[in-house]
Tab-separated table of N, CA and C in Angstrom:
chain	number	residue	atom	x	y	z
M	154	MET	N	4.729	10.252	30.158
M	154	MET	CA	4.712	11.575	29.585
M	154	MET	C	3.842	12.469	30.461
M	155	LYS	N	4.387	13.568	30.900
M	155	LYS	CA	3.649	14.473	31.777
M	155	LYS	C	3.002	15.583	30.972
M	156	ASP	N	1.825	16.014	31.426
M	156	ASP	CA	1.151	17.135	30.793
M	156	ASP	C	1.854	18.426	31.166
M	157	LYS	N	1.806	19.387	30.249
M	157	LYS	CA	2.390	20.686	30.529
M	157	LYS	C	1.489	21.417	31.517
M	158	PRO	N	2.049	22.182	32.426
M	158	PRO	CA	1.204	22.943	33.345
M	158	PRO	C	0.466	24.033	32.577
M	159	PRO	N	-0.772	24.320	32.982
M	159	PRO	CA	-1.539	25.344	32.267
M	159	PRO	C	-0.898	26.720	32.433
M	160	ILE	N	-1.002	27.519	31.395
M	160	ILE	CA	-0.478	28.881	31.454
M	160	ILE	C	-1.491	29.743	32.201
M	161	ALA	N	-0.990	30.526	33.132
M	161	ALA	CA	-1.871	31.336	33.982
M	161	ALA	C	-2.499	32.472	33.178
M	162	TRP	N	-3.692	32.847	33.599
M	162	TRP	CA	-4.376	33.995	32.996
M	162	TRP	C	-3.892	35.257	33.710
M	163	THR	N	-2.901	35.880	33.139
M	163	THR	CA	-2.390	37.131	33.710
M	163	THR	C	-3.317	38.271	33.292
M	164	ASP	N	-3.155	39.414	33.938
M	164	ASP	CA	-3.968	40.583	33.576
M	164	ASP	C	-3.750	40.960	32.114
M	165	GLU	N	-2.510	40.855	31.670
M	165	GLU	CA	-2.191	41.189	30.272
M	165	GLU	C	-2.910	40.242	29.304
M	166	ARG	N	-2.886	38.941	29.616
M	166	ARG	CA	-3.547	37.954	28.742
M	166	ARG	C	-5.061	38.140	28.758
M	167	ILE	N	-5.610	38.497	29.915
M	167	ILE	CA	-7.049	38.742	30.004
M	167	ILE	C	-7.429	39.960	29.168
M	168	ASP	N	-6.606	41.023	29.210
M	168	ASP	CA	-6.875	42.206	28.388
M	168	ASP	C	-6.809	41.863	26.901
M	169	GLN	N	-5.840	41.018	26.525
M	169	GLN	CA	-5.748	40.581	25.135
M	169	GLN	C	-6.990	39.787	24.737
M	170	LEU	N	-7.413	38.898	25.622
M	170	LEU	CA	-8.610	38.097	25.361
M	170	LEU	C	-9.815	39.000	25.145
M	171	LYS	N	-10.012	39.963	26.033
M	171	LYS	CA	-11.159	40.873	25.918
M	171	LYS	C	-11.112	41.638	24.599
M	172	SER	N	-9.939	42.147	24.257
M	172	SER	CA	-9.794	42.924	23.032
M	172	SER	C	-10.110	42.074	21.796
M	173	MET	N	-9.532	40.875	21.740
M	173	MET	CA	-9.765	39.996	20.585
M	173	MET	C	-11.217	39.539	20.524
M	174	TRP	N	-11.809	39.283	21.689
M	174	TRP	CA	-13.206	38.846	21.755
M	174	TRP	C	-14.116	39.923	21.180
M	175	GLU	N	-13.850	41.190	21.556
M	175	GLU	CA	-14.693	42.303	21.105
M	175	GLU	C	-14.526	42.596	19.619
M	176	THR	N	-13.364	42.247	19.055
M	176	THR	CA	-13.185	42.447	17.606
M	176	THR	C	-13.867	41.354	16.789
M	177	GLY	N	-14.370	40.316	17.469
M	177	GLY	CA	-15.114	39.263	16.770
M	177	GLY	C	-14.297	38.051	16.382
M	178	MET	N	-13.086	37.951	16.901
M	178	MET	CA	-12.282	36.768	16.596
M	178	MET	C	-12.942	35.535	17.216
M	179	THR	N	-12.742	34.395	16.576
M	179	THR	CA	-13.302	33.154	17.124
M	179	THR	C	-12.463	32.694	18.300
M	180	ALA	N	-13.051	31.839	19.120
M	180	ALA	CA	-12.327	31.304	20.276
M	180	ALA	C	-11.088	30.538	19.830
M	181	SER	N	-11.161	29.849	18.714
M	181	SER	CA	-10.000	29.113	18.195
M	181	SER	C	-8.895	30.077	17.786
M	182	GLN	N	-9.254	31.167	17.124
M	182	GLN	CA	-8.260	32.155	16.711
M	182	GLN	C	-7.592	32.793	17.934
M	183	ILE	N	-8.398	33.103	18.934
M	183	ILE	CA	-7.866	33.716	20.158
M	183	ILE	C	-6.898	32.740	20.842
M	184	ALA	N	-7.301	31.484	20.929
M	184	ALA	CA	-6.442	30.468	21.564
M	184	ALA	C	-5.114	30.353	20.820
M	185	ASP	N	-5.162	30.373	19.489
M	185	ASP	CA	-3.932	30.290	18.700
M	185	ASP	C	-3.038	31.510	18.945
M	186	ASP	N	-3.636	32.699	18.974
M	186	ASP	CA	-2.859	33.926	19.181
M	186	ASP	C	-2.257	33.992	20.584
M	187	LEU	N	-3.031	33.601	21.573
M	187	LEU	CA	-2.525	33.653	22.950
M	187	LEU	C	-1.482	32.572	23.190
M	188	GLY	N	-1.714	31.407	22.636
M	188	GLY	CA	-0.806	30.280	22.829
M	188	GLY	C	-0.935	29.694	24.221
M	189	GLY	N	-0.801	28.392	24.310
M	189	GLY	CA	-0.833	27.724	25.604
M	189	GLY	C	-2.205	27.508	26.196
M	190	VAL	N	-3.259	27.880	25.477
M	190	VAL	CA	-4.629	27.654	25.957
M	190	VAL	C	-5.442	27.037	24.832
M	191	SER	N	-6.473	26.313	25.212
M	191	SER	CA	-7.341	25.679	24.228
M	191	SER	C	-8.528	26.594	23.906
M	192	ARG	N	-9.217	26.229	22.881
M	192	ARG	CA	-10.446	26.938	22.505
M	192	ARG	C	-11.431	26.921	23.665
M	193	ASN	N	-11.578	25.763	24.296
M	193	ASN	CA	-12.516	25.650	25.420
M	193	ASN	C	-12.094	26.514	26.601
M	194	ALA	N	-10.780	26.654	26.818
M	194	ALA	CA	-10.297	27.511	27.906
M	194	ALA	C	-10.677	28.959	27.630
M	195	VAL	N	-10.561	29.379	26.379
M	195	VAL	CA	-10.929	30.744	25.995
M	195	VAL	C	-12.422	30.965	26.211
M	196	ILE	N	-13.237	30.026	25.797
M	196	ILE	CA	-14.694	30.152	25.958
M	196	ILE	C	-15.052	30.199	27.436
M	197	GLY	N	-14.445	29.335	28.238
M	197	GLY	CA	-14.722	29.320	29.675
M	197	GLY	C	-14.329	30.620	30.341
M	198	LYS	N	-13.151	31.147	29.981
M	198	LYS	CA	-12.690	32.401	30.591
M	198	LYS	C	-13.596	33.558	30.170
M	199	ALA	N	-13.974	33.599	28.908
M	199	ALA	CA	-14.875	34.657	28.432
M	199	ALA	C	-16.202	34.600	29.183
M	200	HIS	N	-16.685	33.414	29.420
M	200	HIS	CA	-17.944	33.250	30.160
M	200	HIS	C	-17.791	33.733	31.597
M	201	ARG	N	-16.703	33.339	32.246
M	201	ARG	CA	-16.474	33.757	33.638
M	201	ARG	C	-16.256	35.255	33.761
M	202	LEU	N	-15.698	35.864	32.700
M	202	LEU	CA	-15.495	37.319	32.712
M	202	LEU	C	-16.780	38.068	32.372
M	203	GLY	N	-17.789	37.322	31.948
M	203	GLY	CA	-19.072	37.958	31.607
M	203	GLY	C	-19.036	38.679	30.270
M	204	LEU	N	-18.150	38.261	29.371
M	204	LEU	CA	-18.091	38.892	28.052
M	204	LEU	C	-19.348	38.555	27.262
M	205	LYS	N	-19.725	39.477	26.404
M	205	LYS	CA	-20.956	39.326	25.623
M	205	LYS	C	-20.876	38.058	24.767
M	206	SER	N	-21.881	37.236	24.914
M	206	SER	CA	-21.894	36.007	24.115
M	206	SER	C	-22.267	36.343	22.679
M	207	ARG	N	-21.798	35.500	21.791
M	207	ARG	CA	-22.071	35.711	20.373
M	207	ARG	C	-22.931	34.575	19.864
M	208	PRO	N	-23.713	34.838	18.839
M	208	PRO	CA	-24.542	33.752	18.310
M	208	PRO	C	-23.673	32.649	17.719
M	209	SER	N	-24.140	31.451	17.890
M	209	SER	CA	-23.434	30.294	17.358
M	209	SER	C	-23.543	30.286	15.837
M	210	PRO	N	-22.488	29.884	15.144
M	210	PRO	CA	-22.599	29.767	13.691
M	210	PRO	C	-23.506	28.612	13.277
M	211	VAL	N	-23.778	27.710	14.208
M	211	VAL	CA	-24.682	26.589	13.934
M	211	VAL	C	-26.081	27.025	14.338
M	212	LYS	N	-26.989	27.001	13.411
M	212	LYS	CA	-28.363	27.438	13.676
M	212	LYS	C	-29.225	26.252	14.092
M	213	ALA	N	-29.861	26.387	15.230
M	213	ALA	CA	-30.764	25.337	15.693
M	213	ALA	C	-32.030	25.370	14.843
M	214	ASN	N	-32.571	24.223	14.574
M	214	ASN	CA	-33.821	24.062	13.823
M	214	ASN	C	-33.744	24.582	12.396
M	215	GLU	N	-32.553	24.839	11.913
M	215	GLU	CA	-32.421	25.276	10.531
M	215	GLU	C	-32.290	24.046	9.664
M	216	GLU	N	-33.157	23.966	8.676
M	216	GLU	CA	-33.135	22.790	7.815
M	216	GLU	C	-32.003	22.906	6.813
M	217	GLU	N	-31.383	21.781	6.543
M	217	GLU	CA	-30.346	21.750	5.531
M	217	GLU	C	-31.011	21.794	4.165
M	218	PRO	N	-30.339	22.377	3.184
M	218	PRO	CA	-30.936	22.387	1.852
M	218	PRO	C	-31.160	20.964	1.358
M	219	ALA	N	-32.275	20.789	0.672
M	219	ALA	CA	-32.613	19.449	0.184
M	219	ALA	C	-31.584	19.000	-0.839
M	220	LYS	N	-31.199	17.751	-0.722
M	220	LYS	CA	-30.258	17.191	-1.674
M	220	LYS	C	-31.001	16.856	-2.965
M	221	PRO	N	-30.360	17.074	-4.104
M	221	PRO	CA	-31.040	16.723	-5.350
M	221	PRO	C	-31.234	15.214	-5.433
M	222	ALA	N	-32.318	14.845	-6.086
M	222	ALA	CA	-32.613	13.418	-6.236
M	222	ALA	C	-31.524	12.775	-7.092
M	223	PRO	N	-31.153	11.559	-6.771
M	223	PRO	CA	-30.126	10.901	-7.583
M	223	PRO	C	-30.625	10.668	-8.999
M	224	ALA	N	-29.714	10.693	-9.931
M	224	ALA	CA	-30.069	10.469	-11.330
M	224	ALA	C	-30.606	9.046	-11.481
M	225	PRO	N	-31.609	8.875	-12.331
M	225	PRO	CA	-32.148	7.521	-12.522
M	225	PRO	C	-31.074	6.604	-13.099
M	226	ARG	N	-31.088	5.395	-12.621
M	226	ARG	CA	-30.101	4.416	-13.069
M	226	ARG	C	-30.583	3.721	-14.328
M	227	ALA	N	-29.647	3.402	-15.176
M	227	ALA	CA	-29.972	2.673	-16.401
M	227	ALA	C	-30.370	1.250	-16.015
M	228	PRO	N	-31.343	0.678	-16.726
M	228	PRO	CA	-31.721	-0.700	-16.412
M	228	PRO	C	-30.534	-1.626	-16.649
M	229	THR	N	-30.424	-2.591	-15.795
M	229	THR	CA	-29.305	-3.523	-15.909
M	229	THR	C	-29.818	-4.932	-16.177
M	230	LYS	N	-28.959	-5.730	-16.757
M	230	LYS	CA	-29.289	-7.139	-16.980
M	230	LYS	C	-29.130	-7.874	-15.660
M	231	PRO	N	-29.873	-8.939	-15.469
M	231	PRO	CA	-29.630	-9.723	-14.265
M	231	PRO	C	-28.191	-10.231	-14.299
M	232	ARG	N	-27.533	-10.190	-13.188
M	232	ARG	CA	-26.133	-10.595	-13.150
M	232	ARG	C	-25.944	-12.083	-13.404
M	233	HIS	N	-26.909	-12.866	-13.019
M	233	HIS	CA	-26.782	-14.312	-13.136
M	233	HIS	C	-27.794	-14.846	-14.152
M	234	HIS	N	-27.843	-14.188	-15.296
M	234	HIS	CA	-28.842	-14.578	-16.290
M	234	HIS	C	-28.643	-16.008	-16.763
M	235	HIS	N	-27.430	-16.536	-16.678
M	235	HIS	CA	-27.198	-17.914	-17.098
M	235	HIS	C	-27.693	-18.915	-16.040
M	236	LEU	N	-28.063	-18.408	-14.850
M	236	LEU	CA	-28.534	-19.293	-13.797
M	236	LEU	C	-30.061	-19.252	-13.642
M	237	VAL	N	-30.742	-18.687	-14.618
M	237	VAL	CA	-32.192	-18.587	-14.526
M	237	VAL	C	-32.792	-19.984	-14.513
M	238	ARG	N	-33.690	-20.195	-13.592
M	238	ARG	CA	-34.311	-21.511	-13.450
M	238	ARG	C	-35.237	-21.762	-14.647
M	239	ARG	N	-35.083	-22.921	-15.212
M	239	ARG	CA	-35.951	-23.315	-16.322
M	239	ARG	C	-36.726	-24.543	-15.910
M	240	GLN	N	-37.925	-24.602	-16.416
M	240	GLN	CA	-38.756	-25.756	-16.112
M	240	GLN	C	-38.335	-26.930	-16.986
M	241	ILE	N	-38.214	-28.049	-16.365
M	241	ILE	CA	-37.874	-29.260	-17.105
M	241	ILE	C	-39.088	-30.161	-17.079
M	242	GLN	N	-39.473	-30.579	-18.242
M	242	GLN	CA	-40.634	-31.462	-18.326
M	242	GLN	C	-40.155	-32.861	-18.692
M	243	ILE	N	-40.549	-33.802	-17.853
M	243	ILE	CA	-40.192	-35.203	-18.097
M	243	ILE	C	-41.489	-35.973	-18.317
M	244	PRO	N	-41.616	-36.527	-19.473
M	244	PRO	CA	-42.842	-37.314	-19.699
M	244	PRO	C	-42.783	-38.616	-18.897
M	245	ILE	N	-43.858	-38.918	-18.269
M	245	ILE	CA	-43.942	-40.158	-17.503
M	245	ILE	C	-44.838	-41.118	-18.293
M	246	LEU	N	-44.266	-42.222	-18.584
M	246	LEU	CA	-45.031	-43.234	-19.298
M	246	LEU	C	-45.678	-44.141	-18.268
M	247	LEU	N	-46.957	-43.962	-18.102
M	247	LEU	CA	-47.658	-44.693	-17.070
M	247	LEU	C	-47.658	-46.203	-17.319
M	248	ASP	N	-47.590	-46.595	-18.572
M	248	ASP	CA	-47.604	-48.026	-18.865
M	248	ASP	C	-46.339	-48.707	-18.349
M	249	HIS	N	-45.231	-47.979	-18.327
M	249	HIS	CA	-43.969	-48.587	-17.935
M	249	HIS	C	-43.577	-48.256	-16.476
M	250	ALA	N	-44.427	-47.588	-15.773
M	250	ALA	CA	-44.118	-47.195	-14.396
M	250	ALA	C	-43.831	-48.406	-13.514
M	251	PRO	N	-44.603	-49.474	-13.577
M	251	PRO	CA	-44.279	-50.620	-12.721
M	251	PRO	C	-42.910	-51.210	-13.029
M	252	ASP	N	-42.489	-51.200	-14.303
M	252	ASP	CA	-41.182	-51.725	-14.658
M	252	ASP	C	-40.065	-50.857	-14.056
M	253	LEU	N	-40.291	-49.574	-14.024
M	253	LEU	CA	-39.292	-48.666	-13.465
M	253	LEU	C	-39.150	-48.864	-11.976
M	254	LEU	N	-40.244	-49.196	-11.314
M	254	LEU	CA	-40.200	-49.374	-9.876
M	254	LEU	C	-39.474	-50.665	-9.497
M	255	ARG	N	-39.485	-51.684	-10.358
M	255	ARG	CA	-38.843	-52.959	-10.062
M	255	ARG	C	-37.316	-52.871	-10.222
M	256	ALA	N	-36.828	-51.963	-10.974
M	256	ALA	CA	-35.409	-51.921	-11.280
M	256	ALA	C	-34.560	-51.537	-10.103
């Protein structure tokens, strides 16, 4: 599959770019209207033409609003409550210990 050849920047297309840029259209909108060029191509051409740069919609060092704390969770039962370890006590009869060892 071959790539399409890039569409040339004609004087007419450059005038359209300048006009749309000055009206405040985004690079994506301009690329869509012109057709055959990407957003990055529009930004690059505007830069090479020396068009006035616009502030980025993304603000550097701007903190995002704090997220609300999650709601407290209801206490839950242990999932394996039937597997709780229990102590088993076995009485050892010391008098019969030797008999147990012989068996």
